[in-house]
Amino acid sequence: MVEGPVVVSRKGEARVLRGHPWIFRTDVVRAQAITPGAVVKVEGPRGRHLGFAFYSARSEIRLRMIDRGETLSESFLRDRVAAAVRWRESVAEGAAAYRLVHGEGDRLPSLIVDRYGDHLVVQTLSQGTEARKDELVRILVELLRPAGILERNDPRVRALEGLDQRVGLLYGEVPERIEVKEADVTFEADLWRGQKTGLFLDQRENHLMARAYARGRVLDGFSYQGGFALHAARVAGEVLAVDTSAEAVAQIVRNAERNGLANVAARDANLFDLLRELHDRGERFDTVILDPPAFAKSKDAVEKAVRGYKEINLRALKLLEPGGCLITCSCSYHVHEADFEEILAAAAADAPATVTVVEKRGQARDHPVVLGVPETYYLKCFVLRKVA
Ligand code: SAH
């Protein structure tokens, strides 16, 4: 049932008309007796119909637009999940683990659905999608017939919506560990406790891309469970994978064994320190991969993040043999692509190195970026070649 109308300010109206799906608390002029999580009709200050949105009673993002039309179909949730699933048949063809529903990118704001073989992982990150969890489970079961559906509702953003943090079964069964294949590499994913929903699915295409450049001696910094390292090991001489998490390192070792890859060494170390040590020892690499966690989680953290990105990229370029590639990523939304490119240019200037840009990439295509909604473009991945 649709509630409202909720009336937004001129500024809010302009934002909706520009195609942005988020309206902040300060741009809501009137919202009377609305149920938290309800679908509401949205109107401008002079009564202009703007569309429909999920209403959040607690969060700074008060409205998340779901439709700009005159009417909203009763079956919108089902129709959109079905459309999202269909699009993955093109962009994730043949993949075992990938993102089925990516929030705003699938016109289902604050809803994430990931597929790991026969199992699904769901995140309902606002009151709007939380309120529709049961309906969503019915839809997913009907469309995909999964063996189990897990909710990984432990991201901290849920607290901003007044929602609790929880991990639990919504349907069927989900084992402790699941094996999934990315091309010819098998990974073991822990959907219950792993980072994100188990694996970094947003890097799926970049893992495969890295195989085109990895050769000789490879350093994979910020390795997690070896997303890049194991693919690189299929094509390169030897791989050193590094992560501060001892658990991740143990998983890399298990994954390497499972794939019969004897050329992977994994170390539990802080990459900032290790890059310095490797340099002091005069070690060199033919390929370096850097995929750090978001150094800038908020706007205030950008300055420090820029220093961090500059330092690791500078040190990586120094370790790199001429002719070798640096595959370098940033998943901080607040450090935009142009900023990241500037940081990389500054690192190259200081190295000093002459560097060409081989590829500029982003998150995998099953994590759609919405044009005009910069918040949906967070992952940047540059392939650089140190020419000299
Ligand atoms: N490249 C991985 C994902 C990396 S996520 C993949 O494609 O699957 C970032 C990883 O960096 C996390 O596993 C985290 O434990 C690790 N990390 C964070 N700070 C680090 C540091 N200072 N040194 C090394 N690893 C770090």
XYZ file of C-alpha atoms and ligand atoms in Angstrom, residues 195 200 203 207 220 222-225 227-228 242-245 248 269-272 291-293, ligand 1:
49
model
C 34.208 -9.851 4.448
C 34.962 -9.374 -3.253
C 36.595 -7.385 -8.409
C 40.690 -10.680 -11.259
C 49.647 -8.984 -4.450
C 45.952 -6.456 0.390
C 45.252 -9.938 -0.852
C 42.311 -11.038 1.344
C 41.721 -14.684 0.375
C 41.217 -12.993 -5.332
C 44.003 -11.603 -7.514
C 50.161 -10.214 1.657
C 47.392 -9.399 4.112
C 47.302 -8.202 7.744
C 44.641 -10.778 8.551
C 42.870 -14.458 5.281
C 52.149 -8.450 7.293
C 51.328 -4.757 7.168
C 51.919 -3.821 3.557
C 53.106 -0.303 4.399
C 43.686 -3.464 -3.686
C 43.536 -1.779 -0.278
C 40.413 -1.333 1.854
N 42.083 -8.102 -3.321
C 41.102 -8.816 -2.540
C 40.272 -7.918 -1.654
C 41.090 -7.043 -0.739
S 40.184 -6.323 0.567
C 40.220 -9.596 -3.493
O 40.174 -9.265 -4.675
O 39.577 -10.558 -3.073
C 41.419 -5.499 1.451
C 42.277 -6.397 2.332
O 43.347 -5.601 2.853
C 41.586 -6.993 3.557
O 41.649 -8.401 3.478
C 42.382 -6.479 4.761
O 42.588 -7.454 5.757
C 43.705 -6.087 4.130
N 44.474 -5.040 4.789
C 44.022 -3.914 5.404
N 45.062 -3.153 5.809
C 46.207 -3.784 5.425
C 47.592 -3.479 5.542
N 48.008 -2.357 6.124
N 48.489 -4.355 5.024
C 48.061 -5.483 4.399
N 46.753 -5.816 4.274
C 45.833 -4.986 4.776
